Coordinates of C-alpha atoms and ligand atoms in Angstrom, one line a residue:
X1 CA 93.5 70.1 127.0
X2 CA 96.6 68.0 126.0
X3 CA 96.2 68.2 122.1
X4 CA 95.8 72.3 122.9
X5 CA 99.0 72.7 124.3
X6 CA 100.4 70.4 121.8
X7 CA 99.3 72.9 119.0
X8 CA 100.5 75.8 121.2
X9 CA 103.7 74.1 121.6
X10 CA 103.9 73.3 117.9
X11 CA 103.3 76.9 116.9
X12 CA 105.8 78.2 118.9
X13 CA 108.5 76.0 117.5
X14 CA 107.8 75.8 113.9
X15 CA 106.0 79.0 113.0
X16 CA 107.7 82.6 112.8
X17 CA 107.3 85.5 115.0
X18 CA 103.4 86.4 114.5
X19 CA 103.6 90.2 113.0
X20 CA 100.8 92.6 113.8
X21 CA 100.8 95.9 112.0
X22 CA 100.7 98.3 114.5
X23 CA 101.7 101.5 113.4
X24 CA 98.5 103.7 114.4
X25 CA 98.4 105.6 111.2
X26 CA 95.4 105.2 108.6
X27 CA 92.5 105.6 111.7
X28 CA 90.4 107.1 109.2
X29 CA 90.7 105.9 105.3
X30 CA 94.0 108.0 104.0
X31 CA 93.1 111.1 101.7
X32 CA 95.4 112.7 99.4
X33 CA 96.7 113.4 96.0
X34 CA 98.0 110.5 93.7
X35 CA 99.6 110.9 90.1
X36 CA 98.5 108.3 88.0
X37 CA 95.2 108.2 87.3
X38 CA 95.7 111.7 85.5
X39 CA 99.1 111.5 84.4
X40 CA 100.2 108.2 84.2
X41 CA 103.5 107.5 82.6
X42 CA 104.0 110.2 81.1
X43 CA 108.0 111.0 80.9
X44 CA 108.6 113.2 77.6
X45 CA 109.2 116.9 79.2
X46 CA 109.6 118.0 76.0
X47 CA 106.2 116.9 74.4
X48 CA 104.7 117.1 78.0
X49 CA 106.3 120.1 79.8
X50 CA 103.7 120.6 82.3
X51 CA 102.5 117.0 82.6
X52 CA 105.6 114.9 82.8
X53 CA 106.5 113.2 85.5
X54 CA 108.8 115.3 87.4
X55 CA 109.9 117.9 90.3
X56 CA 108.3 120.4 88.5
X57 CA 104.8 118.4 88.9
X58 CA 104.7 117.8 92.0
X59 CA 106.1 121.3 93.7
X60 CA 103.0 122.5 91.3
X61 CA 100.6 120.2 92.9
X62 CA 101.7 120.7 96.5
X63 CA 100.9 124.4 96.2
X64 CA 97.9 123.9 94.6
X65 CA 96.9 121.2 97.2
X66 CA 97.9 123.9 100.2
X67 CA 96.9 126.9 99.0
X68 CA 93.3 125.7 97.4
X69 CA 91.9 124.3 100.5
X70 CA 92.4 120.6 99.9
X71 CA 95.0 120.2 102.4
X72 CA 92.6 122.1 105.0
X73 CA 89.7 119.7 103.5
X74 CA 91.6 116.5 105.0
X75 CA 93.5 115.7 101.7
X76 CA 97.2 115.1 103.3
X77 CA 99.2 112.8 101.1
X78 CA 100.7 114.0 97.7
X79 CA 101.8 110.8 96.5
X80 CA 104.2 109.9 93.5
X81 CA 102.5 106.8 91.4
X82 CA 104.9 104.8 89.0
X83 CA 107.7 106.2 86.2
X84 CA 109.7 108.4 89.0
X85 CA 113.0 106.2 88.7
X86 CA 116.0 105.8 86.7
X87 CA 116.5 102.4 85.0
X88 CA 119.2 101.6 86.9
X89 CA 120.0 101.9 90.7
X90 CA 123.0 103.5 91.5
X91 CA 126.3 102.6 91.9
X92 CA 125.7 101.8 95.4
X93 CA 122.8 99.9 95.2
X94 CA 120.5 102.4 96.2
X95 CA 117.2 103.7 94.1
X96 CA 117.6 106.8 92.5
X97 CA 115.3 109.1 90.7
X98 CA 115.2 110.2 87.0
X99 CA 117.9 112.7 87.1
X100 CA 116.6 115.2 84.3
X101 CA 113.1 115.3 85.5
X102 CA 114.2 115.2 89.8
X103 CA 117.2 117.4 89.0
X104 CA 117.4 118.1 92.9
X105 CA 116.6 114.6 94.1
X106 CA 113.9 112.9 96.3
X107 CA 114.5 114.1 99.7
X108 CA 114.4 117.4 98.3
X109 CA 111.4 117.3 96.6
X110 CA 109.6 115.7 100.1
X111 CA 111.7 118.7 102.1
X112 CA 109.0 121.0 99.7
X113 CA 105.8 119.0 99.8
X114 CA 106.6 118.9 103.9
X115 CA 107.0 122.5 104.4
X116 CA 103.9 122.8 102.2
X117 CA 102.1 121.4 105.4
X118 CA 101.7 118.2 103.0
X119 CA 103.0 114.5 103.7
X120 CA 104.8 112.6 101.2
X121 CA 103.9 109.7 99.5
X122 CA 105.7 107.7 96.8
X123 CA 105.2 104.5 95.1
X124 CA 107.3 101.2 94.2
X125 CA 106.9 97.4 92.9
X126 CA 107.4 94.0 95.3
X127 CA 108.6 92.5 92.2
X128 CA 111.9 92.6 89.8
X129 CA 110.2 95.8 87.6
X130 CA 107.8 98.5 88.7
X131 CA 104.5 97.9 86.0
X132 CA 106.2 100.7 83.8
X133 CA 109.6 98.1 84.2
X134 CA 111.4 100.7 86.0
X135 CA 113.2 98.4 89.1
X136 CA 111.5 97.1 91.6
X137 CA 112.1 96.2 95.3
X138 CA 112.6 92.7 95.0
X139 CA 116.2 91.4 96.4
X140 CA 116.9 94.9 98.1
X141 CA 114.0 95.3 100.4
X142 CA 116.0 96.3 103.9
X143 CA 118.0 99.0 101.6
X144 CA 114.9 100.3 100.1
X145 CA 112.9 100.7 103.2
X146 CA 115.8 102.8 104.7
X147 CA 116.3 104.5 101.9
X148 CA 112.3 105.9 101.8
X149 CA 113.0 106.4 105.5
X150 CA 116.1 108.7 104.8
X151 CA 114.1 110.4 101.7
X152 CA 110.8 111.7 104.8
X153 CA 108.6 109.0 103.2
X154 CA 105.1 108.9 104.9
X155 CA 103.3 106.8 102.7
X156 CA 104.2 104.1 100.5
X157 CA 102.4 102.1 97.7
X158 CA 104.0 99.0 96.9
X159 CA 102.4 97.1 93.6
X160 CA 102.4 93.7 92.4
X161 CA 104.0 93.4 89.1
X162 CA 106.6 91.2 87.7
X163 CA 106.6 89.1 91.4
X164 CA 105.8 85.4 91.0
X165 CA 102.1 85.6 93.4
X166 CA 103.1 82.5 95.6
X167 CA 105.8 85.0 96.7
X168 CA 103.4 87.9 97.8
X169 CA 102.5 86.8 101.6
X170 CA 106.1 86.4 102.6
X171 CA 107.5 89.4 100.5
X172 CA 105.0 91.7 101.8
X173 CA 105.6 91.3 105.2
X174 CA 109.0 91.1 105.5
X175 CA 109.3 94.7 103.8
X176 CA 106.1 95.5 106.3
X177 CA 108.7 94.6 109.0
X178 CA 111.5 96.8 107.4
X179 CA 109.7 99.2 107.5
X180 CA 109.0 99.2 110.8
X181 CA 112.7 98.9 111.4
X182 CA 113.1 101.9 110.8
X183 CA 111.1 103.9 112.9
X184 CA 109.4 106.3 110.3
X185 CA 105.8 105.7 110.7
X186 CA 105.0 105.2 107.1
X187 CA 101.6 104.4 105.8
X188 CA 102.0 101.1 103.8
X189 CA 99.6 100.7 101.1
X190 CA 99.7 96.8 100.1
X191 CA 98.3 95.9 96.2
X192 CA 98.8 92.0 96.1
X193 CA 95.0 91.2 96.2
X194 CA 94.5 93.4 93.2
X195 CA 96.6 90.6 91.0
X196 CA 95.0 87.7 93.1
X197 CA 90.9 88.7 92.7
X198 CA 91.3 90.0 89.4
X199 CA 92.5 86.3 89.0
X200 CA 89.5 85.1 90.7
X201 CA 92.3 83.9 93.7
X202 CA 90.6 85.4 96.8
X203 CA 93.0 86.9 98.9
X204 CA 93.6 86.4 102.7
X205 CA 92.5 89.9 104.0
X206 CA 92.3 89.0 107.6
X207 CA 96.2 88.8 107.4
X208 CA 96.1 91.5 104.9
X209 CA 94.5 93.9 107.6
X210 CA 97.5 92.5 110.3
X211 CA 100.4 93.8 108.1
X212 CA 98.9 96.4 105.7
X213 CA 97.2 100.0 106.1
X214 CA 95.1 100.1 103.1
X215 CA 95.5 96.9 99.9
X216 CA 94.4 97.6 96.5
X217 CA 91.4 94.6 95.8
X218 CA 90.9 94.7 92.1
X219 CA 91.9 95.5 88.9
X220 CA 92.6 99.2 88.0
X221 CA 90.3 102.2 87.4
X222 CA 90.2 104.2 84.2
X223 CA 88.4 107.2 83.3
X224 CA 84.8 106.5 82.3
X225 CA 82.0 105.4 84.4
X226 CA 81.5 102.0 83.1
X227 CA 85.4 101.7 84.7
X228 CA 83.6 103.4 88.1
X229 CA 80.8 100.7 88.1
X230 CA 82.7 97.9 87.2
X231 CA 84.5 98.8 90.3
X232 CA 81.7 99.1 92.4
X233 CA 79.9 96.0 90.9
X234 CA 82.6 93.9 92.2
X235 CA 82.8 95.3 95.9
X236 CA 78.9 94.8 96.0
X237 CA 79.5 91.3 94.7
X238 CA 82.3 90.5 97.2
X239 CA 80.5 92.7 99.8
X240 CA 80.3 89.8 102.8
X241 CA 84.0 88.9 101.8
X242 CA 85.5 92.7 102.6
X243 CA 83.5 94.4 105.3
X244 CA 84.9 92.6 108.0
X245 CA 88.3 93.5 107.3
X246 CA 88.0 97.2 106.8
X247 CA 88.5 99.5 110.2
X248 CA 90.7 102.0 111.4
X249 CA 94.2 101.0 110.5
X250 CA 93.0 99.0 107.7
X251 CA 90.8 99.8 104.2
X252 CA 89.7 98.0 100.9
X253 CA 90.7 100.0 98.5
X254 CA 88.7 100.8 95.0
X255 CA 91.2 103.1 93.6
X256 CA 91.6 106.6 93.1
X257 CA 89.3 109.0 92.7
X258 CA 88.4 110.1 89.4
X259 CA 86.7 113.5 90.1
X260 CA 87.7 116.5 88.0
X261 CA 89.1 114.7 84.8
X262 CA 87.1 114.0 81.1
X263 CA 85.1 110.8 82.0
X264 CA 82.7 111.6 84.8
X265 CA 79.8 113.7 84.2
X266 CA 79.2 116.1 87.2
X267 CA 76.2 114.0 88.3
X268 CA 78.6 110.2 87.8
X269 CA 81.2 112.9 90.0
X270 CA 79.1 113.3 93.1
X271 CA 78.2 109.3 92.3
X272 CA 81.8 108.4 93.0
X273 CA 82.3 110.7 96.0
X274 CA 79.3 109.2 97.6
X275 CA 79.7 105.7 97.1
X276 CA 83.4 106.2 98.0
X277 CA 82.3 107.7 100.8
X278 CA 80.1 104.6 101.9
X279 CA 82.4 102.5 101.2
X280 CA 85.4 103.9 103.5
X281 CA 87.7 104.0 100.6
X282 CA 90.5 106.0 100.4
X283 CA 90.1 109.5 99.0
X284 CA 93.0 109.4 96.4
X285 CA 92.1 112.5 94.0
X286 CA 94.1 112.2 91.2
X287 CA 93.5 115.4 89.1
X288 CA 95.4 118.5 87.3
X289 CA 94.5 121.4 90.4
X290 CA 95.7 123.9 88.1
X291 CA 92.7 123.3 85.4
X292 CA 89.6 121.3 87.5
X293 CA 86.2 123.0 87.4
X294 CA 84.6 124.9 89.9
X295 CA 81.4 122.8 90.5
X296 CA 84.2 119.5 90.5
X297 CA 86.2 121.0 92.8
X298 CA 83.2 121.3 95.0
X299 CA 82.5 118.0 95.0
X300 CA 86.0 116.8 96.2
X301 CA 86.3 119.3 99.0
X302 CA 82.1 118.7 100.4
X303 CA 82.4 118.6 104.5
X304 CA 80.0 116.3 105.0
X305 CA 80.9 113.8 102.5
X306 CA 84.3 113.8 103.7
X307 CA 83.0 113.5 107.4
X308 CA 80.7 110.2 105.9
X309 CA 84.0 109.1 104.4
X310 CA 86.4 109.5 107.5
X311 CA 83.3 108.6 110.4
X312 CA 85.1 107.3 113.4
X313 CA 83.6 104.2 113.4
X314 CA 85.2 103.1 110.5
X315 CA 82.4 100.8 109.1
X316 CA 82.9 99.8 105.3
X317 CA 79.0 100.1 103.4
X318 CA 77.3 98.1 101.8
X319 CA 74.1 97.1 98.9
X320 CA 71.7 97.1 100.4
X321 CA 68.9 97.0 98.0
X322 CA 68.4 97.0 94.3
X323 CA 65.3 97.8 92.9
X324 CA 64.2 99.0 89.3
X325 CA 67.7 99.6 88.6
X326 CA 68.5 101.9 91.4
X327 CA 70.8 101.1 93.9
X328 CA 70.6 101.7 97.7
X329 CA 74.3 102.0 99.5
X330 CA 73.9 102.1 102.9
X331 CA 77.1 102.8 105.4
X332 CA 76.4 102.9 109.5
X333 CA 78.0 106.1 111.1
X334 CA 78.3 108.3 113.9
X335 CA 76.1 109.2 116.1
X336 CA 75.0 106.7 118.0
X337 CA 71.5 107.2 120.0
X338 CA 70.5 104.8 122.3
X339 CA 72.3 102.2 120.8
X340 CA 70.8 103.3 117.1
X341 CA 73.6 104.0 114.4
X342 CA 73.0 106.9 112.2
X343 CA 73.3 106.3 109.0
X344 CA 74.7 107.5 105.7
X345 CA 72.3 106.1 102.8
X346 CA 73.6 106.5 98.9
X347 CA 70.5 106.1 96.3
X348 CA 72.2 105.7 92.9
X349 CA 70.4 105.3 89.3
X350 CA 71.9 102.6 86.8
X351 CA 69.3 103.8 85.1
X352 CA 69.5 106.2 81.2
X353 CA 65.6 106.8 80.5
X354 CA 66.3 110.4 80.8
X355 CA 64.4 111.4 83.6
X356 CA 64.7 111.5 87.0
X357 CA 63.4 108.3 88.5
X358 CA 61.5 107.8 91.5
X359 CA 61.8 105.1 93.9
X360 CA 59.4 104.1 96.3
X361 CA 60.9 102.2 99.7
X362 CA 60.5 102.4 103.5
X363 CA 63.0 102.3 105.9
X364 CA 62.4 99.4 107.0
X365 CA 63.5 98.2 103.5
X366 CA 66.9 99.2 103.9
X367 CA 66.6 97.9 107.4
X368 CA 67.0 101.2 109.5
X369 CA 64.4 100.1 111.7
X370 CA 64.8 102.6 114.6
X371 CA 61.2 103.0 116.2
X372 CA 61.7 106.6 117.2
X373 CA 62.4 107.1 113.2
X374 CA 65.3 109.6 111.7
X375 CA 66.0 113.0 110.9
X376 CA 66.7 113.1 107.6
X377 CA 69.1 115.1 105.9
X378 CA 70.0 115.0 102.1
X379 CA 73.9 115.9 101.8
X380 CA 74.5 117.8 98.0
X381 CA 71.2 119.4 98.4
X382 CA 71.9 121.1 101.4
X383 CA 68.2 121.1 102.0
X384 CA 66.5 119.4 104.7
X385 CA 64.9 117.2 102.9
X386 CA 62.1 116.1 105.7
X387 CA 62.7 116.6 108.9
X388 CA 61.6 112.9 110.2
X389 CA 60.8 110.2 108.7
X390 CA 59.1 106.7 110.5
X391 CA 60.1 103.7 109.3
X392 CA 57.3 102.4 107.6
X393 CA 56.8 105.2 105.5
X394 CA 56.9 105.4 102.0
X395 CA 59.8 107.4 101.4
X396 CA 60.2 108.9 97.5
X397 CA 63.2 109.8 96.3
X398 CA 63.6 111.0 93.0
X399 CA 67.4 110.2 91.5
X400 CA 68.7 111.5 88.2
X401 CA 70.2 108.9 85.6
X402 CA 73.7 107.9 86.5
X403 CA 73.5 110.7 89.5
X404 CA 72.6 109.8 93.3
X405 CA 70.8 110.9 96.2
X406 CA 72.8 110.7 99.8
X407 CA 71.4 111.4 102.8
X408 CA 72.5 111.4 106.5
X409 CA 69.9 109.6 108.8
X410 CA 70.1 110.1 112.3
X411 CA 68.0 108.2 115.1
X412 CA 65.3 110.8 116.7
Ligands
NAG501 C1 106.7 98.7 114.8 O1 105.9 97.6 115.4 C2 105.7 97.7 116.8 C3 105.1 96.4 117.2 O2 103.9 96.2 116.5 C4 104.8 98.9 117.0 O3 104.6 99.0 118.4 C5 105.5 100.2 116.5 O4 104.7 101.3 116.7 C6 105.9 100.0 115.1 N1 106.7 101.2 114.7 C7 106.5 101.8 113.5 C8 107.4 103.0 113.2 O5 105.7 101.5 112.7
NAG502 C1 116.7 121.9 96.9 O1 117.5 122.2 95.8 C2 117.5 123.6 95.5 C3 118.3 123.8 94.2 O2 119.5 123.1 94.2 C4 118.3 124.3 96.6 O3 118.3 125.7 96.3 C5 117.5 124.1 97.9 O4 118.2 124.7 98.9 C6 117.3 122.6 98.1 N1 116.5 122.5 99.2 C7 116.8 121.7 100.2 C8 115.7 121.7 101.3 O5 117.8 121.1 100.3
NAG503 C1 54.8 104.2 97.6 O1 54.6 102.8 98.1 C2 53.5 102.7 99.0 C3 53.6 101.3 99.6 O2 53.7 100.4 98.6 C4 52.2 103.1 98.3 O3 51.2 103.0 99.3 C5 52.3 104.5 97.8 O4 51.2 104.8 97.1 C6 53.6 104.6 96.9 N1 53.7 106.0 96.6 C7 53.9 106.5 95.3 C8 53.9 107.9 95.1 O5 54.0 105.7 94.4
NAG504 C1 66.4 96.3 113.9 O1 67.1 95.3 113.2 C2 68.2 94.7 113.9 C3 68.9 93.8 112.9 O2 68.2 93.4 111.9 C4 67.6 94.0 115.1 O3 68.7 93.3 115.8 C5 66.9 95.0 116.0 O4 66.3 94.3 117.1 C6 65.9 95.7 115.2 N1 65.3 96.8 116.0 C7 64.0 97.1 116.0 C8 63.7 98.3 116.9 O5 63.2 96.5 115.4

């Protein structure tokens, strides 16, 4: 009793205010619209005229995004990635935009996206440089914040370059708590672990999930699948590590979505959505709307994916099984039936002999061990599959190479 409120006594004294982020945005994982992944750093308007990075961009996007049926889909946030600044703040301090390519400035830019029925989104560096060594927020973090305030900023990415990593913990949250100061609710996307882990330096995501909304974990995607599965190779390996930090308020984050560029096959497409999907990521699409295919575009804007993705109870997925080179993702979901989770399960083949393969498992296997059994439905099929299945059967599910299978169980 007396060494207990010694250490209550001590923490009170010595330690600073505890900080909880409570800003009740990010209930579900965010969706939205991201530059990079497509367009990167690409600056030269006049080599790149409708791919630069510039007003003209992102007024194209934001119609796109409202008037294609993304926005009504769930996909909210058009967000700016990297390479939007000027190399130098201006003359006051401030951060200022690229003048030739954001002729009209930031907050009107945000004025458009916003009366596109869109929120805005926009990205910056703890560090001394952005990645692309355009300036970072380091040494200016009250101005900044107020600054994204002034500018309608809903959603901010803050990355980890050029910033010494002993520095993150403190840096982070003290530009957590400007933000707060300033009354916007702004989603704050945090991507210190991705330097960390891709380190091998695990990162402390039980305080991550106190003072961020979403926290980038690893190292970058690119646009091929071996990128995807490296990606998802590591959350499986790190799987016990993450899950409990993920809920509403608070994601893992794999990285954007790479849906509708030149890497992804259409099968390797639906692969990402689903696994994404059972993993509670964050659907960041980062694709040109003005040139994606039909069949891709269908893939992004799938109901029940997205309804997998954003379930209310906001359980991150798991491995659950690998066998003969297929894996078996399984996420629990709503509804819940007499105390039974449904359940979202993702068979995907790491397999390339051509064909496609059929696995072979129970339930029980994958531990959905409900004794009533499930109704069954399979998701991109839009087929019911079987109408009820027990758990002991032998359940056969045939899985094309580098494609996947996802089905919705619920408890009978
Ligand atoms: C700021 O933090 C307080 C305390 O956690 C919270 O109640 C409030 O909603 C936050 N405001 C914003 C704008 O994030
Ligand atoms: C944005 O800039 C354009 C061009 O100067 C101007 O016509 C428009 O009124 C501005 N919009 C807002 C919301 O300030
Ligand atoms: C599936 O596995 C069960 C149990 O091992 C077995 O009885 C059944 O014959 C298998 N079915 C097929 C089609 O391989
Ligand atoms: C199902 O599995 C869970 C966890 O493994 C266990 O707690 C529960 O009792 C099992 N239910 C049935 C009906 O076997």
């Amino acid at each position: 009793m007396k060494s207990c409120e010694l250490v209550v006594l001590l923490c009170c004294v010595f330690l600073p205010e505890i900080y909880a982020l409570n800003n009740g945005l990010a209930l579900t994982p965010p969706m939205g619209w991201m530059s990079w992944q497509r367009f990167r750093c690409l600056t030269d308007c006049n080599l790149y005229p409708d791919e630069c990075i510039s007003d003209k961009l992102f007024r194209n996007m934001a119609d796109l995004m409202s008037s294609e049926g993304y926005l009504e889909a769930g996909y909210e946030y058009l967000i700016i990635d990297d390479c939007w600044l000027e190399k130098e703040r201006d003359e006051n301090g401030r951060l200022q935009p690229d003048h030739k390519r954001f002729p009209y400035g930031i907050k009107n830019l945000s004025d458009y996206i916003h009366s596109k029925g869109l929120k805005f989104g926009i990205y910056e560096d703890y560090g001394t440089h952005t990645c692309a060594g355009y300036p970072g927020i380091l040494g200016h973090l009250e101005v900044d914040a107020n600054t994204f305030a002034e500018w309608g900023v809903d959603y901010i990415k803050i990355d980890g370059c050029y910033a010494d990593f002993d520095d993150y913990e403190k840096g982070y949250t003290e530009f957590g708590q400007y933000l707060n100061k300033t009354n916007r609710p702004i989603v704050y996307s945090c991507s210190w672990p991705a330097y960390l882990e891709s380190n091998k330096i695990y990162a402390n995501y039980a305080y991550l999930s106190e003072i961020c909304n979403l926290w980038r974990n690893w190292g970058d995607i690119q646009d091929s699948y071996s990128s995807m599965s490296r990606i998802t190779n590591w959350f499986s390996s790190n799987q016990d590590r993450l899950i409990p930090y993920a809920g509403p308020g608070h994601w893992n984050d794999p990285d954007m979505l790479l849906i509708g560029n030149y890497g992804l096959s259409i099968e390797q497409s639906r692969s990402q959505m689903a696994i994404w999907a059972i993993l509670a990521a964050p659907l960041l699409m980062s694709v040109d709307f003005r040139t994606i295919a039909y069949e891709e575009k269908q893939i992004l804007l799938n109901k029940e994916v997205i309804a997998i993705n954003q379930d209310p109870l906001g359980m991150q997925g798991y491995l659950a099984k690998k066998k003969f080179d297929i894996e078996m993702w399984v996420r629990p979901i709503t509804p819940v039936k007499s105390r039974a989770y449904s359940y979202a399960v993702a068979y995907r083949s790491m397999r390339d002999d051509g064909y496609p393969y059929a696995i072979n498992v129970t339930l029980n296997e994958l531990s959905l061990n409900h004794s009533k059994g499930y109704t069954v439905k399979n998701i991109f099929d839009n087929s019911w599959r079987e109408n009820i299945l027990q758990v002991d059967q032998s359940f056969i599910v045939r899985v094309k190479p580098s494609g996947v299978v996802l089905f919705k169980f619920t408890p009978n």
